[in-house]
Amino acid sequence: MTLAGSGAPAPGARGARVPVRADLVDVEPYGAPQLAPPVRLNVNETPWPPPPAFLAALTQRLGELELHRYPDREATHLRAALGARNGLPPERVWAANGSNEVLVQLFQAYGGAGRAVLLARPGYSAHPLLARVAATGVVEVDLDGELRLGPQAVAAAVAEHDPALVCLASPNNPTGIPVAEETVRAAHDAGRGLIVVDEAYVEFGAPSVVGLLDELPRLVVVRTFSKAFRLAGIRLGYLLGQDWVVADLRRVRLPYHLDALTQAAGSVACELADAVTAHIPHIVAERDRVAAALGARGHTVWPSAANFLLFRVPGLAGAELFAALLARGVLVRDFSTRPRLAGCLRVTIGSAQENDAFLDALDASVQAVKEPAT
């Protein structure tokens, strides 16, 4: 057997670099800048840590673990807890290291060579990367002029491409706009592939499609503990769907893929869900306040059902404004080079103090960019 493709090391060439897979040569690793300015509002984290009651309960639970033993391969207790919260038996629930690993497993199980996933554009930037890592082709459907995805557009794209999967974030990232239920129905009914709705931010006010799982047999919902459950540091995500989907994901999951510490943290979070998610009304209120403040300043801001806002300052370059904000100690996310998002930045909703600091820095940055020093 030989290594295919140009750049393969010559026989006997010790120390020569082995070429990466040809379809990964131009792939850039996913990730926002990991900087530490005073105000970090770029990766949609929750500004407050979990409550003391959660930390106390988790500390006690960790003391009961047998860390010299492998974790439960099936995450039985955690899946039962997640199923109870969502009205499903554990056989219809799956859990993994963040919702991104759930997505990779879905692409591995149902994608691969000769198959494609249909994605919305603009959409979550990790979706096409995860698909490529899983050797799955990517086809796209454009959002409309208001950055929404309508049922006719998605049905036409499904009919044209016959994708093995359709993966839609709701609310969409980076726009914050939910996908309508009729659009999900249209995607399902127009083809034969798996419909994946990524509900990473659904707890902040977007309607969920979990209620459609029994009606639409090829629908699955993916969620995370990183956002509303303020547990980005533990990396836990889960899927709700049919039992045959869970059975198929077990074919591709790594041995003991979900460690005992993460399973314990997820179980405790389910038990104390009301306390862990008590901050959500504050985030929603702050989101609406910041959106109103941006609009009052004459900036363009899109309606959001997530914990972030996509905005644009008309007439200003996004990259220049991003740099000006960072120079004033506020880190946001620059989307200005993405298709359909010229000039756009995205800001995470933080605490009231962080949001005020962002608005003050934005005012100063806009002034500085419009009237540069001479």
Short mmCIF file of C-alpha atoms in Angstrom, two decimals:
data_model
loop_
_atom_site.label_atom_id
_atom_site.label_comp_id
_atom_site.label_asym_id
_atom_site.label_seq_id
_atom_site.Cartn_x
_atom_site.Cartn_y
_atom_site.Cartn_z
CA MET A 1 0.00 0.00 0.00
CA THR A 2 1.30 3.50 -0.84
CA LEU A 3 0.38 7.00 0.30
CA ALA A 4 -1.69 8.59 -2.43
CA GLY A 5 -1.27 12.17 -3.55
CA SER A 6 1.63 14.47 -4.20
CA GLY A 7 4.12 15.11 -1.42
CA ALA A 8 4.29 11.52 -0.18
CA PRO A 9 7.69 10.80 1.36
CA ALA A 10 10.13 8.94 -0.83
CA PRO A 11 11.01 5.38 0.20
CA GLY A 12 13.54 5.46 3.00
CA ALA A 13 13.29 9.23 3.55
CA ARG A 14 13.71 9.24 7.33
CA GLY A 15 12.19 12.22 9.09
CA ALA A 16 10.14 13.32 6.08
CA ARG A 17 6.73 14.69 6.90
CA VAL A 18 3.74 12.45 6.19
CA PRO A 19 1.16 14.42 4.19
CA VAL A 20 -2.16 15.16 5.79
CA ARG A 21 -5.30 13.94 4.01
CA ALA A 22 -5.64 15.89 0.76
CA ASP A 23 -9.11 17.18 1.64
CA LEU A 24 -7.78 18.70 4.88
CA VAL A 25 -4.82 20.63 3.46
CA ASP A 26 -6.61 23.99 3.47
CA VAL A 27 -8.55 23.45 6.72
CA GLU A 28 -7.85 25.94 9.51
CA PRO A 29 -8.37 24.75 13.10
CA TYR A 30 -11.59 26.05 14.60
CA GLY A 31 -11.38 28.66 17.29
CA ALA A 32 -11.95 32.28 18.22
CA PRO A 33 -8.98 34.33 19.49
CA GLN A 34 -8.08 33.28 23.04
CA LEU A 35 -7.24 36.68 24.48
CA ALA A 36 -7.77 38.03 27.98
CA PRO A 37 -8.91 41.67 27.82
CA PRO A 38 -11.00 43.04 30.70
CA VAL A 39 -14.29 42.32 28.89
CA ARG A 40 -14.56 39.07 26.90
CA LEU A 41 -17.77 38.91 24.88
CA ASN A 42 -16.72 36.76 21.92
CA VAL A 43 -17.59 33.08 22.49
CA ASN A 44 -21.11 33.20 23.97
CA GLU A 45 -20.17 32.02 27.45
CA THR A 46 -22.33 32.79 30.47
CA PRO A 47 -20.81 35.56 32.59
CA TRP A 48 -21.52 33.88 35.94
CA PRO A 49 -20.23 30.54 37.26
CA PRO A 50 -22.63 27.81 38.39
CA PRO A 51 -24.27 28.46 41.77
CA PRO A 52 -22.63 27.30 45.02
CA ALA A 53 -25.28 24.60 45.48
CA PHE A 54 -24.18 22.97 42.23
CA LEU A 55 -20.50 23.10 43.15
CA ALA A 56 -21.20 21.63 46.61
CA ALA A 57 -23.29 18.79 45.19
CA LEU A 58 -20.75 18.07 42.47
CA THR A 59 -17.89 18.02 44.98
CA GLN A 60 -19.75 15.42 47.02
CA ARG A 61 -20.54 13.37 43.91
CA LEU A 62 -16.93 13.40 42.75
CA GLY A 63 -15.84 11.98 46.08
CA GLU A 64 -18.03 8.95 45.43
CA LEU A 65 -16.52 8.11 42.03
CA GLU A 66 -14.22 5.14 41.47
CA LEU A 67 -11.72 6.91 39.26
CA HIS A 68 -9.53 3.82 39.01
CA ARG A 69 -12.37 2.20 37.04
CA TYR A 70 -13.50 3.03 33.52
CA PRO A 71 -16.63 5.20 33.32
CA ASP A 72 -20.02 3.81 32.38
CA ARG A 73 -19.78 3.39 28.60
CA GLU A 74 -23.48 4.06 28.17
CA ALA A 75 -23.73 7.06 30.55
CA THR A 76 -26.83 5.34 31.90
CA HIS A 77 -27.65 7.67 34.81
CA LEU A 78 -27.02 10.84 32.81
CA ARG A 79 -29.07 9.72 29.82
CA ALA A 80 -31.94 8.76 32.11
CA ALA A 81 -31.82 12.20 33.73
CA LEU A 82 -31.77 13.95 30.36
CA GLY A 83 -34.60 11.78 29.12
CA ALA A 84 -36.70 12.56 32.18
CA ARG A 85 -36.21 16.30 31.58
CA ASN A 86 -37.37 15.96 27.99
CA GLY A 87 -40.09 13.31 28.27
CA LEU A 88 -38.11 10.61 26.49
CA PRO A 89 -36.76 7.19 27.52
CA PRO A 90 -32.97 6.92 27.82
CA GLU A 91 -32.87 4.79 24.67
CA ARG A 92 -33.72 7.98 22.73
CA VAL A 93 -31.02 10.10 24.37
CA TRP A 94 -27.29 10.25 23.64
CA ALA A 95 -24.50 12.23 25.32
CA ALA A 96 -20.96 13.10 24.30
CA ASN A 97 -18.11 15.58 24.82
CA GLY A 98 -19.94 18.73 23.83
CA SER A 99 -22.56 19.06 21.13
CA ASN A 100 -19.74 19.24 18.58
CA GLU A 101 -18.77 15.63 19.29
CA VAL A 102 -22.41 14.62 18.88
CA LEU A 103 -22.35 16.32 15.48
CA VAL A 104 -19.11 14.61 14.47
CA GLN A 105 -20.61 11.26 15.41
CA LEU A 106 -23.70 12.02 13.33
CA PHE A 107 -21.55 12.97 10.33
CA GLN A 108 -19.47 9.82 10.80
CA ALA A 109 -22.52 7.58 11.07
CA TYR A 110 -24.62 9.06 8.27
CA GLY A 111 -22.13 11.01 6.15
CA GLY A 112 -18.79 9.94 4.74
CA ALA A 113 -17.51 9.41 1.22
CA GLY A 114 -20.09 10.10 -1.47
CA ARG A 115 -22.54 11.69 0.98
CA ALA A 116 -23.20 15.33 1.84
CA VAL A 117 -24.68 17.50 4.57
CA LEU A 118 -26.79 20.55 3.71
CA LEU A 119 -25.92 23.63 5.78
CA ALA A 120 -27.34 27.15 5.93
CA ARG A 121 -25.14 30.07 4.86
CA PRO A 122 -24.24 32.04 6.89
CA GLY A 123 -24.34 29.57 9.75
CA TYR A 124 -22.30 28.07 12.56
CA SER A 125 -18.72 28.04 11.32
CA ALA A 126 -17.89 24.72 13.02
CA HIS A 127 -20.52 22.77 11.07
CA PRO A 128 -18.62 22.62 7.74
CA LEU A 129 -15.35 21.94 9.55
CA LEU A 130 -16.82 19.01 11.48
CA ALA A 131 -18.29 17.63 8.27
CA ARG A 132 -14.96 17.80 6.45
CA VAL A 133 -13.15 16.09 9.31
CA ALA A 134 -15.71 13.30 8.95
CA ALA A 135 -15.02 13.15 5.18
CA THR A 136 -18.53 14.37 4.44
CA GLY A 137 -19.27 16.71 1.56
CA VAL A 138 -20.90 20.09 2.22
CA VAL A 139 -23.64 21.78 0.19
CA GLU A 140 -25.28 25.03 1.25
CA VAL A 141 -28.52 26.96 1.06
CA ASP A 142 -28.39 30.74 1.42
CA LEU A 143 -30.44 32.62 3.97
CA ASP A 144 -32.74 35.29 2.52
CA GLY A 145 -32.25 39.05 2.64
CA GLU A 146 -33.37 39.15 6.27
CA LEU A 147 -30.98 36.31 7.15
CA ARG A 148 -33.82 33.84 7.60
CA LEU A 149 -34.28 30.39 6.06
CA GLY A 150 -37.67 29.81 4.49
CA PRO A 151 -39.38 26.47 3.83
CA GLN A 152 -39.38 26.87 0.05
CA ALA A 153 -35.64 27.54 -0.06
CA VAL A 154 -34.69 24.57 2.09
CA ALA A 155 -37.09 22.23 0.28
CA ALA A 156 -35.60 23.26 -3.07
CA ALA A 157 -32.06 22.71 -1.79
CA VAL A 158 -32.93 19.27 -0.42
CA ALA A 159 -34.56 18.30 -3.72
CA GLU A 160 -31.52 19.51 -5.66
CA HIS A 161 -28.75 17.94 -3.56
CA ASP A 162 -30.45 14.91 -1.90
CA PRO A 163 -28.24 15.31 1.21
CA ALA A 164 -27.70 12.50 3.70
CA LEU A 165 -28.09 15.08 6.47
CA VAL A 166 -29.53 18.56 6.85
CA CYS A 167 -27.98 20.43 9.78
CA LEU A 168 -29.59 23.69 10.91
CA ALA A 169 -28.78 25.73 14.00
CA SER A 170 -31.83 27.21 15.74
CA PRO A 171 -31.28 29.91 16.83
CA ASN A 172 -28.84 30.35 14.00
CA ASN A 173 -25.30 31.34 14.87
CA PRO A 174 -24.23 34.08 14.25
CA THR A 175 -27.58 35.71 13.44
CA GLY A 176 -29.51 34.61 16.55
CA ILE A 177 -32.65 34.03 14.46
CA PRO A 178 -34.60 30.77 15.08
CA VAL A 179 -35.53 28.39 12.29
CA ALA A 180 -39.29 28.21 11.86
CA GLU A 181 -41.07 24.93 12.52
CA GLU A 182 -42.47 24.94 8.99
CA THR A 183 -38.92 25.11 7.63
CA VAL A 184 -37.91 22.04 9.64
CA ARG A 185 -40.98 20.21 8.34
CA ALA A 186 -40.15 21.22 4.77
CA ALA A 187 -36.57 19.97 5.09
CA HIS A 188 -37.80 16.65 6.46
CA ASP A 189 -40.56 16.08 3.93
CA ALA A 190 -38.54 17.11 0.86
CA GLY A 191 -35.93 14.37 1.16
CA ARG A 192 -34.78 11.20 2.83
CA GLY A 193 -31.87 12.37 4.99
CA LEU A 194 -31.49 12.94 8.71
CA ILE A 195 -32.62 16.40 9.88
CA VAL A 196 -30.36 17.73 12.63
CA VAL A 197 -31.49 20.82 14.53
CA ASP A 198 -28.70 22.25 16.66
CA GLU A 199 -30.47 23.94 19.58
CA ALA A 200 -27.37 25.14 21.43
CA TYR A 201 -29.06 28.41 22.47
CA VAL A 202 -32.69 27.35 22.62
CA GLU A 203 -33.11 28.02 26.35
CA PHE A 204 -32.74 31.77 25.78
CA GLY A 205 -36.14 32.07 24.16
CA ALA A 206 -36.29 30.22 20.84
CA PRO A 207 -39.04 27.67 20.18
CA SER A 208 -37.83 24.07 20.29
CA VAL A 209 -38.69 21.35 17.80
CA VAL A 210 -38.41 18.54 20.36
CA GLY A 211 -42.20 18.26 20.17
CA LEU A 212 -41.87 17.17 16.53
CA LEU A 213 -39.67 14.13 17.22
CA ASP A 214 -42.54 11.65 17.12
CA GLU A 215 -44.11 13.28 14.07
CA LEU A 216 -40.92 13.56 12.01
CA PRO A 217 -39.09 10.23 12.33
CA ARG A 218 -35.81 11.44 10.78
CA LEU A 219 -35.48 14.47 13.07
CA VAL A 220 -32.90 14.74 15.85
CA VAL A 221 -32.21 17.63 18.23
CA VAL A 222 -28.73 18.43 19.55
CA ARG A 223 -28.13 20.54 22.67
CA THR A 224 -25.30 21.62 24.94
CA PHE A 225 -24.53 22.36 28.58
CA SER A 226 -22.08 25.10 27.59
CA LYS A 227 -24.51 27.99 27.30
CA ALA A 228 -27.68 28.10 29.41
CA PHE A 229 -26.28 25.59 31.93
CA ARG A 230 -23.06 27.68 32.24
CA LEU A 231 -20.81 24.61 32.04
CA ALA A 232 -18.65 25.39 29.01
CA GLY A 233 -15.64 24.08 30.89
CA ILE A 234 -16.86 20.49 31.22
CA ARG A 235 -17.69 19.82 27.53
CA LEU A 236 -21.04 18.06 27.56
CA GLY A 237 -23.66 17.85 24.84
CA TYR A 238 -26.54 15.55 24.06
CA LEU A 239 -28.96 14.38 21.39
CA LEU A 240 -32.69 13.67 21.47
CA GLY A 241 -34.09 11.48 18.72
CA GLN A 242 -35.12 7.97 17.73
CA ASP A 243 -33.64 4.88 19.37
CA TRP A 244 -32.17 3.73 16.04
CA VAL A 245 -30.13 6.94 15.82
CA VAL A 246 -28.68 6.29 19.28
CA ALA A 247 -27.90 2.71 18.25
CA ASP A 248 -26.07 3.96 15.17
CA LEU A 249 -24.03 6.50 17.16
CA ARG A 250 -22.85 3.70 19.43
CA ARG A 251 -21.18 2.22 16.33
CA VAL A 252 -18.86 5.22 15.92
CA ARG A 253 -18.31 6.46 19.47
CA LEU A 254 -14.87 5.97 20.99
CA PRO A 255 -14.48 3.46 23.83
CA TYR A 256 -15.44 5.12 27.13
CA HIS A 257 -15.86 8.40 25.27
CA LEU A 258 -17.58 10.28 28.12
CA ASP A 259 -15.56 10.42 31.33
CA ALA A 260 -16.96 9.89 34.80
CA LEU A 261 -16.38 13.49 35.93
CA THR A 262 -18.39 14.91 33.03
CA GLN A 263 -21.19 12.41 33.55
CA ALA A 264 -21.38 13.38 37.22
CA ALA A 265 -21.45 17.10 36.43
CA GLY A 266 -24.23 16.61 33.90
CA SER A 267 -26.31 14.53 36.29
CA VAL A 268 -25.97 17.11 39.07
CA ALA A 269 -26.87 19.89 36.65
CA CYS A 270 -30.06 18.05 35.72
CA GLU A 271 -30.95 17.59 39.39
CA LEU A 272 -30.37 21.29 40.13
CA ALA A 273 -31.52 22.63 36.77
CA ASP A 274 -33.68 25.43 38.19
CA ALA A 275 -30.77 26.87 40.17
CA VAL A 276 -28.21 26.34 37.42
CA THR A 277 -30.36 28.13 34.83
CA ALA A 278 -31.74 30.85 37.12
CA HIS A 279 -29.65 33.47 35.32
CA ILE A 280 -31.48 33.08 32.00
CA PRO A 281 -34.08 35.87 32.60
CA HIS A 282 -31.23 38.28 33.36
CA ILE A 283 -29.47 37.39 30.09
CA VAL A 284 -32.69 37.80 28.10
CA ALA A 285 -33.42 41.18 29.70
CA GLU A 286 -29.87 42.37 29.05
CA ARG A 287 -30.01 41.12 25.46
CA ASP A 288 -33.12 43.16 24.80
CA ARG A 289 -31.62 46.21 26.52
CA VAL A 290 -28.41 46.05 24.50
CA ALA A 291 -30.34 45.48 21.26
CA ALA A 292 -32.46 48.55 21.96
CA ALA A 293 -29.34 50.59 22.77
CA LEU A 294 -27.68 49.57 19.50
CA GLY A 295 -30.80 50.42 17.53
CA ALA A 296 -31.13 53.79 19.26
CA ARG A 297 -27.59 54.62 18.12
CA GLY A 298 -28.56 53.97 14.51
CA HIS A 299 -26.67 50.70 14.22
CA THR A 300 -28.13 47.68 12.45
CA VAL A 301 -28.95 44.85 14.86
CA TRP A 302 -30.70 41.59 14.05
CA PRO A 303 -33.43 40.14 16.30
CA SER A 304 -31.96 37.41 18.49
CA ALA A 305 -33.35 34.53 20.51
CA ALA A 306 -29.87 33.60 21.75
CA ASN A 307 -27.38 35.08 24.23
CA PHE A 308 -25.66 37.18 21.58
CA LEU A 309 -26.41 39.91 19.05
CA LEU A 310 -25.23 40.34 15.47
CA PHE A 311 -24.79 44.01 14.60
CA ARG A 312 -23.27 46.35 12.06
CA VAL A 313 -22.31 50.00 12.23
CA PRO A 314 -23.29 51.36 8.80
CA GLY A 315 -20.40 52.80 6.88
CA LEU A 316 -17.66 51.28 9.04
CA ALA A 317 -15.42 48.31 8.32
CA GLY A 318 -15.98 45.47 10.74
CA ALA A 319 -12.30 44.60 11.13
CA GLU A 320 -11.40 48.19 11.96
CA LEU A 321 -14.18 48.46 14.51
CA PHE A 322 -13.20 45.10 16.04
CA ALA A 323 -9.63 46.33 16.51
CA ALA A 324 -10.82 49.60 18.02
CA LEU A 325 -12.99 47.75 20.55
CA LEU A 326 -10.15 45.42 21.45
CA ALA A 327 -7.85 48.39 21.99
CA ARG A 328 -10.40 49.59 24.56
CA GLY A 329 -10.43 46.26 26.38
CA VAL A 330 -13.54 44.68 24.83
CA LEU A 331 -13.30 41.49 22.78
CA VAL A 332 -16.17 40.63 20.44
CA ARG A 333 -16.31 38.33 17.38
CA ASP A 334 -15.54 39.59 13.90
CA PHE A 335 -17.75 38.11 11.18
CA SER A 336 -17.15 40.87 8.64
CA THR A 337 -15.38 38.61 6.13
CA ARG A 338 -18.07 35.92 6.12
CA PRO A 339 -20.47 35.69 3.14
CA ARG A 340 -23.48 38.01 3.51
CA LEU A 341 -22.07 39.53 6.73
CA ALA A 342 -19.91 42.42 5.49
CA GLY A 343 -19.17 44.77 8.37
CA CYS A 344 -20.84 42.54 10.98
CA LEU A 345 -19.65 41.88 14.51
CA ARG A 346 -21.22 39.61 17.12
CA VAL A 347 -21.31 40.44 20.81
CA THR A 348 -22.07 37.99 23.61
CA ILE A 349 -24.48 39.24 26.26
CA GLY A 350 -22.61 39.47 29.54
CA SER A 351 -23.36 41.02 32.90
CA ALA A 352 -24.91 44.49 33.03
CA GLN A 353 -21.50 45.93 33.84
CA GLU A 354 -19.86 44.14 30.89
CA ASN A 355 -22.61 45.23 28.54
CA ASP A 356 -22.29 48.84 29.66
CA ALA A 357 -18.53 48.63 29.13
CA PHE A 358 -19.17 47.29 25.61
CA LEU A 359 -21.59 50.10 24.75
CA ASP A 360 -19.23 52.75 26.08
CA ALA A 361 -16.30 51.24 24.18
CA LEU A 362 -18.42 51.00 21.04
CA ASP A 363 -19.33 54.68 21.21
CA ALA A 364 -15.69 55.62 21.64
CA SER A 365 -14.57 53.23 18.92
CA VAL A 366 -17.10 54.50 16.38
CA GLN A 367 -15.99 58.05 17.07
CA ALA A 368 -12.32 57.10 16.76
CA VAL A 369 -12.81 55.21 13.50
CA LYS A 370 -14.91 57.97 11.96
CA GLU A 371 -12.49 60.70 13.05
CA PRO A 372 -9.00 59.17 13.09
CA ALA A 373 -6.25 61.13 14.72
CA THR A 374 -4.25 63.27 12.33
#
